[in-house]
């Protein structure tokens, strides 16, 4: 293990690693980690990816992030504008390869909740809403869910409300897709016959047991579970340069 | 072409109590904030608001008591967290919250813009959002008539008024939005009435120099109002950036139960005693 | 009657007269007479009309016409571009007030044929096709059909193929709409209970009887049938200025 | 981004015999004529052509024997009259003509561009074109699931290749179409492969100066070929006007039964003996 890398940076790197070269990738609202992950991927192993910003710029130079992921300064030196409705059309055509989505709750099948804690018609906590989750989860070949608080309150036995579809019985679409979960403790996938969440890698300094203790359901470890790859210093420096104010840490408070 | 140059007061008269409204921009970018503050000052009531990903625009109207119903894909303050008035009033049952998803909301606007009663979309299957949308009547499972593929028909969304803040327009309603467009062109085509507030009035002669820069032609715009800084504290690309400090001030006021003072200071502009 | 006005100019003026101020009006392909009619209307009684060109310009200065009605020079000093698909959306919303369409055959109910003489699967004459006719005729509040050859071969008892819908039993839409036919002999409408073609006005130098003789069905004369209004000299001059090469006369050969 | 800069020969290899093609532009404006002449030179066969209102582009391919089927809203030579090869071969039964109407053709492209199997349109009811389209299977009467309104579902049209002539592009496939766009952006999104011929290659740096001027982003473009005068004798806005004299020469050749000589001279560029 190298010097200790901060969790947000580890997560950014893990998210970047999910992008392959030539992928077409979109980020949405309130997405500092995806913006950083996409920026890292484009400057390292995926130089030819198509980067579609929620701010509508294509392949912009992301020299700095802002508290809003729609800030038009994210479009600096873009080659084109591409509206969200156009990106959604692309998704319907099956040509959007990767999407990053959030989750307030997630269950063992990858169903996410961003809508409500309690009942939809009598909310205990009114959550912000799922944005593109319900639309994109069944039709996007790879969905990366990020969760900055890996606790049994977030990784739950059953979500209060299915906003985004995991491998549930009602969504045929998801069965073809790959879902990856990047949390502050590790990286999870569903690459097993039952399509239930399993630990793919554990972030340095954490353990499989710690993840199990902080997960509200019986989570498996993949047979080849390992340690999450750590970014080189130049990647950490790159992340720091793009996010000098530490906006990426805001979700971790 | 005829002039649709309008005073602020006349333009807000296009918004009736109980109207279905949508706004241009997204989260903290190019929302028509000054028009929204004017709606608050005029004490509009029972508005229904609909948009894909609004933020302070919706929360301010909700906090000021102008809103009965909200339908969004997501309503939050980006990295700053929850929309305080939305959350509070929704949890108390003081507003009706009909959560949508971004694509069905965009598709509903597109259907109306295209003059269609509904438009099919993919995705949605397996989400409880589809279930509640079917109860509400805004979405229905259908089969494509050619392929039999399961699709979701989304009912057209035709706002009574779309309010859009743009960089430039002429007096006739030829509007230039610069930078990201979001769904503003679609919303303008979908709505019954379109009000455009602009940073800057320019002449029709200037507009004619680069017709490709015109994003809304005059015949779909009902009122143009010159409102410099009309998106503040949201950004207006090429004019000013988002004032994230002001937005945090708003959130602190809402958190500390001093939202009325915020309204006095920043909306009503009453002297504080 | 003033000095003899050439038939194309009379037709242009008659077509211009069908446009009201504040109307939103579109022309299509191969449309010198509609382009001239719209230009005359905008410079005379309908200064505030919205002029949408098939060449995509909005409210352009039409200082000259060309053999193609899509020539981008028709967009000079436009205030905006507006694509045909956008104009069609407008039509579906009921916000396109007037459209000009052609016809190779037209019957007493206003059905037009632009598809085929003979049978569709065994054409005697393969016509160019109906373009927007089948789409716009049932949904546009006012459709103006122009026909430069008023003969019994064009004004027929029954069209060989219904390309554009008149007041036929299968098209509910048309029953609400107004159809006006401007020919080289007169102006016809359908403003009677049976919605059959009747003569509204006869161009100077022609007669009701002449129209009847050249019509392949029993055409009525409206009770108030009169003479087609004649343009003032300044309008004729305007038409000449915009069409110095006489492109408007090409359909009359 | 990776370079998609392609030679003329490689680009035409994307077009297989029997392919479904559509072209950019409309009638005599910005049709990709030089690419079409190259298809003729390469002796492509059994093509199916589809477009709203083509002209010489389609007629030339038909006249050269490259075409099996045609589907258009209208195919003519504007004020010059009928499309001679289209008319002749259609009347002789040498090509199959499936007439559409402009809106269903546009809607079919839009459906494919949106990733939908079909899209509803209004109009069409009462036209024999609807009847024959229902027989062919390209249109179907449906009822809107919300209002019950009678609509026409139009089956998606996904061309194998869309060929578009544009003013400018960079080597990566970021394309600038200047002036009227027709349905070119929609067609590019609808097609499986997109070939863009351009008057002028510009640098990505130049493209980045005005992203709002980019009409097609690189990830939907498969090949860019530099072809100055690539639309001739059609116009290319900002570069050259339509050569109406050449078009009349074409028509005279077809009328006088000297079309082979026209092909020799203007397409194959063989010396005449």
JSON list of C-alpha atoms in Angstrom, two decimals, chain D residues 79-273:
[
{"chain": "D", "resi": 79, "resn": "UNK", "atom": "CA", "xyz": [-39.74, 24.76, -61.30]},
{"chain": "D", "resi": 80, "resn": "UNK", "atom": "CA", "xyz": [-37.88, 22.76, -63.96]},
{"chain": "D", "resi": 81, "resn": "UNK", "atom": "CA", "xyz": [-40.46, 19.99, -63.63]},
{"chain": "D", "resi": 82, "resn": "UNK", "atom": "CA", "xyz": [-40.34, 16.24, -63.30]},
{"chain": "D", "resi": 83, "resn": "UNK", "atom": "CA", "xyz": [-37.31, 14.17, -62.27]},
{"chain": "D", "resi": 84, "resn": "UNK", "atom": "CA", "xyz": [-36.66, 12.49, -65.63]},
{"chain": "D", "resi": 85, "resn": "UNK", "atom": "CA", "xyz": [-34.96, 9.24, -64.64]},
{"chain": "D", "resi": 86, "resn": "UNK", "atom": "CA", "xyz": [-37.23, 8.72, -61.65]},
{"chain": "D", "resi": 87, "resn": "UNK", "atom": "CA", "xyz": [-40.30, 9.21, -63.82]},
{"chain": "D", "resi": 88, "resn": "UNK", "atom": "CA", "xyz": [-39.09, 6.98, -66.63]},
{"chain": "D", "resi": 89, "resn": "UNK", "atom": "CA", "xyz": [-37.88, 4.09, -64.49]},
{"chain": "D", "resi": 90, "resn": "UNK", "atom": "CA", "xyz": [-40.87, 4.28, -62.20]},
{"chain": "D", "resi": 91, "resn": "UNK", "atom": "CA", "xyz": [-43.30, 4.17, -65.13]},
{"chain": "D", "resi": 92, "resn": "UNK", "atom": "CA", "xyz": [-41.39, 1.25, -66.64]},
{"chain": "D", "resi": 93, "resn": "UNK", "atom": "CA", "xyz": [-41.45, -0.57, -63.33]},
{"chain": "D", "resi": 94, "resn": "UNK", "atom": "CA", "xyz": [-37.65, -0.62, -63.19]},
{"chain": "D", "resi": 95, "resn": "UNK", "atom": "CA", "xyz": [-37.62, 0.87, -59.72]},
{"chain": "D", "resi": 96, "resn": "UNK", "atom": "CA", "xyz": [-40.07, 0.48, -56.88]},
{"chain": "D", "resi": 97, "resn": "UNK", "atom": "CA", "xyz": [-41.55, 3.77, -55.79]},
{"chain": "D", "resi": 98, "resn": "UNK", "atom": "CA", "xyz": [-43.03, 4.02, -52.33]},
{"chain": "D", "resi": 99, "resn": "UNK", "atom": "CA", "xyz": [-44.38, 7.47, -51.97]},
{"chain": "D", "resi": 100, "resn": "UNK", "atom": "CA", "xyz": [-44.49, 8.86, -48.49]},
{"chain": "D", "resi": 101, "resn": "UNK", "atom": "CA", "xyz": [-45.39, 12.27, -47.23]},
{"chain": "D", "resi": 102, "resn": "UNK", "atom": "CA", "xyz": [-42.87, 14.71, -45.81]},
{"chain": "D", "resi": 103, "resn": "UNK", "atom": "CA", "xyz": [-44.00, 14.54, -42.21]},
{"chain": "D", "resi": 104, "resn": "UNK", "atom": "CA", "xyz": [-44.08, 10.73, -41.89]},
{"chain": "D", "resi": 105, "resn": "UNK", "atom": "CA", "xyz": [-40.62, 10.55, -43.44]},
{"chain": "D", "resi": 106, "resn": "UNK", "atom": "CA", "xyz": [-39.30, 13.20, -41.05]},
{"chain": "D", "resi": 107, "resn": "UNK", "atom": "CA", "xyz": [-41.10, 11.48, -38.16]},
{"chain": "D", "resi": 108, "resn": "UNK", "atom": "CA", "xyz": [-39.56, 8.14, -39.12]},
{"chain": "D", "resi": 109, "resn": "UNK", "atom": "CA", "xyz": [-36.10, 9.71, -38.97]},
{"chain": "D", "resi": 110, "resn": "UNK", "atom": "CA", "xyz": [-36.98, 11.40, -35.70]},
{"chain": "D", "resi": 111, "resn": "UNK", "atom": "CA", "xyz": [-38.16, 8.13, -34.18]},
{"chain": "D", "resi": 112, "resn": "UNK", "atom": "CA", "xyz": [-34.85, 6.48, -35.05]},
{"chain": "D", "resi": 113, "resn": "UNK", "atom": "CA", "xyz": [-32.91, 9.52, -33.80]},
{"chain": "D", "resi": 114, "resn": "UNK", "atom": "CA", "xyz": [-34.80, 9.29, -30.51]},
{"chain": "D", "resi": 115, "resn": "UNK", "atom": "CA", "xyz": [-34.25, 5.56, -30.22]},
{"chain": "D", "resi": 116, "resn": "UNK", "atom": "CA", "xyz": [-37.98, 4.85, -30.52]},
{"chain": "D", "resi": 117, "resn": "UNK", "atom": "CA", "xyz": [-39.53, 2.11, -32.67]},
{"chain": "D", "resi": 118, "resn": "UNK", "atom": "CA", "xyz": [-42.18, 4.56, -33.89]},
{"chain": "D", "resi": 119, "resn": "UNK", "atom": "CA", "xyz": [-43.48, 8.07, -33.45]},
{"chain": "D", "resi": 120, "resn": "UNK", "atom": "CA", "xyz": [-47.05, 9.35, -33.74]},
{"chain": "D", "resi": 121, "resn": "UNK", "atom": "CA", "xyz": [-48.04, 12.11, -36.17]},
{"chain": "D", "resi": 122, "resn": "UNK", "atom": "CA", "xyz": [-51.25, 13.94, -36.96]},
{"chain": "D", "resi": 123, "resn": "UNK", "atom": "CA", "xyz": [-52.79, 14.46, -40.38]},
{"chain": "D", "resi": 124, "resn": "UNK", "atom": "CA", "xyz": [-52.73, 11.70, -43.02]},
{"chain": "D", "resi": 125, "resn": "UNK", "atom": "CA", "xyz": [-56.27, 10.45, -42.30]},
{"chain": "D", "resi": 126, "resn": "UNK", "atom": "CA", "xyz": [-58.28, 10.31, -45.50]},
{"chain": "D", "resi": 127, "resn": "UNK", "atom": "CA", "xyz": [-55.27, 10.23, -47.80]},
{"chain": "D", "resi": 128, "resn": "UNK", "atom": "CA", "xyz": [-54.65, 7.23, -50.04]},
{"chain": "D", "resi": 129, "resn": "UNK", "atom": "CA", "xyz": [-51.01, 7.63, -49.01]},
{"chain": "D", "resi": 130, "resn": "UNK", "atom": "CA", "xyz": [-52.01, 6.41, -45.56]},
{"chain": "D", "resi": 131, "resn": "UNK", "atom": "CA", "xyz": [-53.74, 3.43, -47.11]},
{"chain": "D", "resi": 132, "resn": "UNK", "atom": "CA", "xyz": [-50.70, 2.38, -49.12]},
{"chain": "D", "resi": 133, "resn": "UNK", "atom": "CA", "xyz": [-48.40, 3.07, -46.16]},
{"chain": "D", "resi": 134, "resn": "UNK", "atom": "CA", "xyz": [-50.47, 0.73, -44.04]},
{"chain": "D", "resi": 135, "resn": "UNK", "atom": "CA", "xyz": [-50.13, -1.94, -46.70]},
{"chain": "D", "resi": 136, "resn": "UNK", "atom": "CA", "xyz": [-46.37, -1.39, -46.88]},
{"chain": "D", "resi": 137, "resn": "UNK", "atom": "CA", "xyz": [-46.22, -1.43, -43.08]},
{"chain": "D", "resi": 138, "resn": "UNK", "atom": "CA", "xyz": [-44.65, 1.98, -42.56]},
{"chain": "D", "resi": 139, "resn": "UNK", "atom": "CA", "xyz": [-47.67, 3.60, -40.91]},
{"chain": "D", "resi": 140, "resn": "UNK", "atom": "CA", "xyz": [-50.50, 2.44, -38.68]},
{"chain": "D", "resi": 141, "resn": "UNK", "atom": "CA", "xyz": [-53.56, 4.11, -37.27]},
{"chain": "D", "resi": 142, "resn": "UNK", "atom": "CA", "xyz": [-53.49, 4.15, -33.49]},
{"chain": "D", "resi": 143, "resn": "UNK", "atom": "CA", "xyz": [-55.40, 5.82, -30.69]},
{"chain": "D", "resi": 144, "resn": "UNK", "atom": "CA", "xyz": [-53.59, 7.99, -28.23]},
{"chain": "D", "resi": 145, "resn": "UNK", "atom": "CA", "xyz": [-53.52, 6.10, -24.92]},
{"chain": "D", "resi": 146, "resn": "UNK", "atom": "CA", "xyz": [-54.62, 9.18, -22.96]},
{"chain": "D", "resi": 147, "resn": "UNK", "atom": "CA", "xyz": [-57.01, 11.09, -25.20]},
{"chain": "D", "resi": 148, "resn": "UNK", "atom": "CA", "xyz": [-58.18, 8.39, -27.58]},
{"chain": "D", "resi": 149, "resn": "UNK", "atom": "CA", "xyz": [-57.39, 10.77, -30.43]},
{"chain": "D", "resi": 150, "resn": "UNK", "atom": "CA", "xyz": [-56.79, 9.06, -33.79]},
{"chain": "D", "resi": 151, "resn": "UNK", "atom": "CA", "xyz": [-53.09, 9.29, -34.58]},
{"chain": "D", "resi": 152, "resn": "UNK", "atom": "CA", "xyz": [-50.77, 7.74, -37.14]},
{"chain": "D", "resi": 153, "resn": "UNK", "atom": "CA", "xyz": [-47.81, 5.80, -35.79]},
{"chain": "D", "resi": 154, "resn": "UNK", "atom": "CA", "xyz": [-44.85, 6.05, -38.15]},
{"chain": "D", "resi": 155, "resn": "UNK", "atom": "CA", "xyz": [-42.28, 3.29, -38.05]},
{"chain": "D", "resi": 156, "resn": "UNK", "atom": "CA", "xyz": [-38.71, 4.39, -37.33]},
{"chain": "D", "resi": 157, "resn": "UNK", "atom": "CA", "xyz": [-36.47, 4.87, -40.37]},
{"chain": "D", "resi": 158, "resn": "UNK", "atom": "CA", "xyz": [-32.88, 3.95, -39.58]},
{"chain": "D", "resi": 159, "resn": "UNK", "atom": "CA", "xyz": [-30.77, 4.40, -42.71]},
{"chain": "D", "resi": 160, "resn": "UNK", "atom": "CA", "xyz": [-27.69, 2.23, -43.02]},
{"chain": "D", "resi": 161, "resn": "UNK", "atom": "CA", "xyz": [-25.78, 5.34, -44.00]},
{"chain": "D", "resi": 162, "resn": "UNK", "atom": "CA", "xyz": [-26.60, 9.04, -43.94]},
{"chain": "D", "resi": 163, "resn": "UNK", "atom": "CA", "xyz": [-24.35, 11.06, -46.22]},
{"chain": "D", "resi": 164, "resn": "UNK", "atom": "CA", "xyz": [-24.20, 14.75, -45.45]},
{"chain": "D", "resi": 165, "resn": "UNK", "atom": "CA", "xyz": [-22.29, 17.51, -47.14]},
{"chain": "D", "resi": 166, "resn": "UNK", "atom": "CA", "xyz": [-21.31, 20.25, -44.71]},
{"chain": "D", "resi": 167, "resn": "UNK", "atom": "CA", "xyz": [-19.27, 23.40, -44.79]},
{"chain": "D", "resi": 168, "resn": "UNK", "atom": "CA", "xyz": [-16.72, 22.52, -42.13]},
{"chain": "D", "resi": 169, "resn": "UNK", "atom": "CA", "xyz": [-15.55, 19.75, -39.84]},
{"chain": "D", "resi": 170, "resn": "UNK", "atom": "CA", "xyz": [-12.51, 18.79, -37.88]},
{"chain": "D", "resi": 171, "resn": "UNK", "atom": "CA", "xyz": [-10.74, 15.46, -38.35]},
{"chain": "D", "resi": 172, "resn": "UNK", "atom": "CA", "xyz": [-12.57, 14.00, -35.36]},
{"chain": "D", "resi": 173, "resn": "UNK", "atom": "CA", "xyz": [-16.01, 14.49, -36.83]},
{"chain": "D", "resi": 174, "resn": "UNK", "atom": "CA", "xyz": [-17.19, 17.66, -35.18]},
{"chain": "D", "resi": 175, "resn": "UNK", "atom": "CA", "xyz": [-19.25, 19.16, -37.98]},
{"chain": "D", "resi": 176, "resn": "UNK", "atom": "CA", "xyz": [-20.50, 22.64, -38.70]},
{"chain": "D", "resi": 177, "resn": "UNK", "atom": "CA", "xyz": [-23.45, 22.98, -41.02]},
{"chain": "D", "resi": 178, "resn": "UNK", "atom": "CA", "xyz": [-24.03, 26.62, -41.86]},
{"chain": "D", "resi": 179, "resn": "UNK", "atom": "CA", "xyz": [-27.36, 28.08, -42.86]},
{"chain": "D", "resi": 180, "resn": "UNK", "atom": "CA", "xyz": [-30.43, 25.86, -43.24]},
{"chain": "D", "resi": 181, "resn": "UNK", "atom": "CA", "xyz": [-30.02, 22.49, -41.52]},
{"chain": "D", "resi": 182, "resn": "UNK", "atom": "CA", "xyz": [-32.99, 20.70, -43.11]},
{"chain": "D", "resi": 183, "resn": "UNK", "atom": "CA", "xyz": [-33.26, 17.40, -41.20]},
{"chain": "D", "resi": 184, "resn": "UNK", "atom": "CA", "xyz": [-29.54, 16.73, -41.39]},
{"chain": "D", "resi": 185, "resn": "UNK", "atom": "CA", "xyz": [-28.96, 16.58, -37.64]},
{"chain": "D", "resi": 186, "resn": "UNK", "atom": "CA", "xyz": [-31.94, 14.26, -37.25]},
{"chain": "D", "resi": 187, "resn": "UNK", "atom": "CA", "xyz": [-30.79, 12.06, -40.13]},
{"chain": "D", "resi": 188, "resn": "UNK", "atom": "CA", "xyz": [-27.29, 11.79, -38.69]},
{"chain": "D", "resi": 189, "resn": "UNK", "atom": "CA", "xyz": [-28.68, 10.72, -35.34]},
{"chain": "D", "resi": 190, "resn": "UNK", "atom": "CA", "xyz": [-31.04, 8.26, -37.03]},
{"chain": "D", "resi": 191, "resn": "UNK", "atom": "CA", "xyz": [-28.51, 6.50, -39.22]},
{"chain": "D", "resi": 192, "resn": "UNK", "atom": "CA", "xyz": [-26.30, 3.55, -38.36]},
{"chain": "D", "resi": 193, "resn": "UNK", "atom": "CA", "xyz": [-23.31, 5.19, -40.05]},
{"chain": "D", "resi": 194, "resn": "UNK", "atom": "CA", "xyz": [-22.73, 8.84, -40.88]},
{"chain": "D", "resi": 195, "resn": "UNK", "atom": "CA", "xyz": [-20.43, 10.05, -43.63]},
{"chain": "D", "resi": 196, "resn": "UNK", "atom": "CA", "xyz": [-19.77, 13.76, -43.82]},
{"chain": "D", "resi": 197, "resn": "UNK", "atom": "CA", "xyz": [-18.12, 15.36, -46.82]},
{"chain": "D", "resi": 198, "resn": "UNK", "atom": "CA", "xyz": [-16.92, 18.89, -46.19]},
{"chain": "D", "resi": 199, "resn": "UNK", "atom": "CA", "xyz": [-15.82, 21.94, -48.08]},
{"chain": "D", "resi": 200, "resn": "UNK", "atom": "CA", "xyz": [-13.08, 22.62, -45.59]},
{"chain": "D", "resi": 201, "resn": "UNK", "atom": "CA", "xyz": [-11.29, 20.85, -42.77]},
{"chain": "D", "resi": 202, "resn": "UNK", "atom": "CA", "xyz": [-10.70, 23.01, -39.73]},
{"chain": "D", "resi": 203, "resn": "UNK", "atom": "CA", "xyz": [-8.81, 22.27, -36.55]},
{"chain": "D", "resi": 204, "resn": "UNK", "atom": "CA", "xyz": [-10.41, 21.05, -33.35]},
{"chain": "D", "resi": 205, "resn": "UNK", "atom": "CA", "xyz": [-9.03, 24.22, -31.82]},
{"chain": "D", "resi": 206, "resn": "UNK", "atom": "CA", "xyz": [-11.09, 26.25, -34.24]},
{"chain": "D", "resi": 207, "resn": "UNK", "atom": "CA", "xyz": [-14.16, 24.12, -33.44]},
{"chain": "D", "resi": 208, "resn": "UNK", "atom": "CA", "xyz": [-13.64, 24.73, -29.71]},
{"chain": "D", "resi": 209, "resn": "UNK", "atom": "CA", "xyz": [-13.86, 28.49, -30.19]},
{"chain": "D", "resi": 210, "resn": "UNK", "atom": "CA", "xyz": [-17.60, 28.35, -30.94]},
{"chain": "D", "resi": 211, "resn": "UNK", "atom": "CA", "xyz": [-19.06, 25.07, -29.70]},
{"chain": "D", "resi": 212, "resn": "UNK", "atom": "CA", "xyz": [-22.55, 26.45, -30.32]},
{"chain": "D", "resi": 213, "resn": "UNK", "atom": "CA", "xyz": [-21.75, 26.38, -34.04]},
{"chain": "D", "resi": 214, "resn": "UNK", "atom": "CA", "xyz": [-21.13, 22.63, -34.01]},
{"chain": "D", "resi": 215, "resn": "UNK", "atom": "CA", "xyz": [-24.19, 20.91, -35.41]},
{"chain": "D", "resi": 216, "resn": "UNK", "atom": "CA", "xyz": [-22.96, 17.29, -35.20]},
{"chain": "D", "resi": 217, "resn": "UNK", "atom": "CA", "xyz": [-20.67, 16.18, -32.37]},
{"chain": "D", "resi": 218, "resn": "UNK", "atom": "CA", "xyz": [-17.91, 13.74, -33.19]},
{"chain": "D", "resi": 219, "resn": "UNK", "atom": "CA", "xyz": [-19.43, 10.69, -31.53]},
{"chain": "D", "resi": 220, "resn": "UNK", "atom": "CA", "xyz": [-22.22, 10.41, -34.08]},
{"chain": "D", "resi": 221, "resn": "UNK", "atom": "CA", "xyz": [-19.96, 10.79, -37.14]},
{"chain": "D", "resi": 222, "resn": "UNK", "atom": "CA", "xyz": [-18.13, 7.80, -38.66]},
{"chain": "D", "resi": 223, "resn": "UNK", "atom": "CA", "xyz": [-16.19, 9.36, -41.49]},
{"chain": "D", "resi": 224, "resn": "UNK", "atom": "CA", "xyz": [-15.15, 12.82, -42.59]},
{"chain": "D", "resi": 225, "resn": "UNK", "atom": "CA", "xyz": [-13.93, 13.37, -46.14]},
{"chain": "D", "resi": 226, "resn": "UNK", "atom": "CA", "xyz": [-12.62, 16.67, -47.47]},
{"chain": "D", "resi": 227, "resn": "UNK", "atom": "CA", "xyz": [-14.47, 17.28, -50.74]},
{"chain": "D", "resi": 228, "resn": "UNK", "atom": "CA", "xyz": [-14.37, 20.89, -51.90]},
{"chain": "D", "resi": 229, "resn": "UNK", "atom": "CA", "xyz": [-17.28, 21.69, -54.20]},
{"chain": "D", "resi": 230, "resn": "UNK", "atom": "CA", "xyz": [-18.80, 18.48, -52.88]},
{"chain": "D", "resi": 231, "resn": "UNK", "atom": "CA", "xyz": [-22.37, 19.67, -53.34]},
{"chain": "D", "resi": 232, "resn": "UNK", "atom": "CA", "xyz": [-21.93, 20.99, -56.89]},
{"chain": "D", "resi": 233, "resn": "UNK", "atom": "CA", "xyz": [-24.13, 21.72, -58.86]},
{"chain": "D", "resi": 234, "resn": "UNK", "atom": "CA", "xyz": [-26.24, 22.11, -55.71]},
{"chain": "D", "resi": 235, "resn": "UNK", "atom": "CA", "xyz": [-25.50, 25.03, -53.44]},
{"chain": "D", "resi": 236, "resn": "UNK", "atom": "CA", "xyz": [-23.37, 25.06, -50.36]},
{"chain": "D", "resi": 237, "resn": "UNK", "atom": "CA", "xyz": [-24.37, 28.08, -48.31]},
{"chain": "D", "resi": 238, "resn": "UNK", "atom": "CA", "xyz": [-21.52, 30.52, -47.69]},
{"chain": "D", "resi": 239, "resn": "UNK", "atom": "CA", "xyz": [-19.45, 28.73, -50.37]},
{"chain": "D", "resi": 240, "resn": "UNK", "atom": "CA", "xyz": [-21.34, 28.67, -53.67]},
{"chain": "D", "resi": 241, "resn": "UNK", "atom": "CA", "xyz": [-24.82, 28.97, -55.14]},
{"chain": "D", "resi": 242, "resn": "UNK", "atom": "CA", "xyz": [-26.77, 26.37, -57.05]},
{"chain": "D", "resi": 243, "resn": "UNK", "atom": "CA", "xyz": [-25.68, 26.13, -60.69]},
{"chain": "D", "resi": 244, "resn": "UNK", "atom": "CA", "xyz": [-29.13, 26.16, -62.21]},
{"chain": "D", "resi": 245, "resn": "UNK", "atom": "CA", "xyz": [-27.61, 26.09, -65.72]},
{"chain": "D", "resi": 246, "resn": "UNK", "atom": "CA", "xyz": [-25.91, 22.80, -65.00]},
{"chain": "D", "resi": 247, "resn": "UNK", "atom": "CA", "xyz": [-29.17, 21.39, -63.70]},
{"chain": "D", "resi": 248, "resn": "UNK", "atom": "CA", "xyz": [-30.94, 22.39, -66.90]},
{"chain": "D", "resi": 249, "resn": "UNK", "atom": "CA", "xyz": [-28.12, 20.81, -68.89]},
{"chain": "D", "resi": 250, "resn": "UNK", "atom": "CA", "xyz": [-28.75, 17.60, -66.93]},
{"chain": "D", "resi": 251, "resn": "UNK", "atom": "CA", "xyz": [-32.45, 17.76, -67.77]},
{"chain": "D", "resi": 252, "resn": "UNK", "atom": "CA", "xyz": [-31.78, 18.40, -71.43]},
{"chain": "D", "resi": 253, "resn": "UNK", "atom": "CA", "xyz": [-29.44, 15.42, -71.55]},
{"chain": "D", "resi": 254, "resn": "UNK", "atom": "CA", "xyz": [-32.10, 13.22, -70.02]},
{"chain": "D", "resi": 255, "resn": "UNK", "atom": "CA", "xyz": [-34.76, 14.61, -72.37]},
{"chain": "D", "resi": 256, "resn": "UNK", "atom": "CA", "xyz": [-32.59, 14.17, -75.47]},
{"chain": "D", "resi": 257, "resn": "UNK", "atom": "CA", "xyz": [-31.59, 10.64, -74.59]},
{"chain": "D", "resi": 258, "resn": "UNK", "atom": "CA", "xyz": [-28.00, 11.77, -74.11]},
{"chain": "D", "resi": 259, "resn": "UNK", "atom": "CA", "xyz": [-27.93, 10.95, -70.42]},
{"chain": "D", "resi": 260, "resn": "UNK", "atom": "CA", "xyz": [-25.07, 8.47, -70.93]},
{"chain": "D", "resi": 261, "resn": "UNK", "atom": "CA", "xyz": [-23.03, 11.28, -72.40]},
{"chain": "D", "resi": 262, "resn": "UNK", "atom": "CA", "xyz": [-23.86, 13.42, -69.39]},
{"chain": "D", "resi": 263, "resn": "UNK", "atom": "CA", "xyz": [-22.63, 10.60, -67.13]},
{"chain": "D", "resi": 264, "resn": "UNK", "atom": "CA", "xyz": [-19.44, 10.25, -69.16]},
{"chain": "D", "resi": 265, "resn": "UNK", "atom": "CA", "xyz": [-18.73, 13.93, -69.05]},
{"chain": "D", "resi": 266, "resn": "UNK", "atom": "CA", "xyz": [-19.85, 14.91, -65.57]},
{"chain": "D", "resi": 267, "resn": "UNK", "atom": "CA", "xyz": [-19.58, 11.71, -63.54]},
{"chain": "D", "resi": 268, "resn": "UNK", "atom": "CA", "xyz": [-17.10, 9.28, -65.08]},
{"chain": "D", "resi": 269, "resn": "UNK", "atom": "CA", "xyz": [-15.14, 12.16, -66.65]},
{"chain": "D", "resi": 270, "resn": "UNK", "atom": "CA", "xyz": [-14.29, 9.95, -69.59]},
{"chain": "D", "resi": 271, "resn": "UNK", "atom": "CA", "xyz": [-12.98, 11.65, -72.69]},
{"chain": "D", "resi": 272, "resn": "UNK", "atom": "CA", "xyz": [-15.70, 11.78, -75.31]},
{"chain": "D", "resi": 273, "resn": "UNK", "atom": "CA", "xyz": [-14.55, 10.30, -78.59]}
]
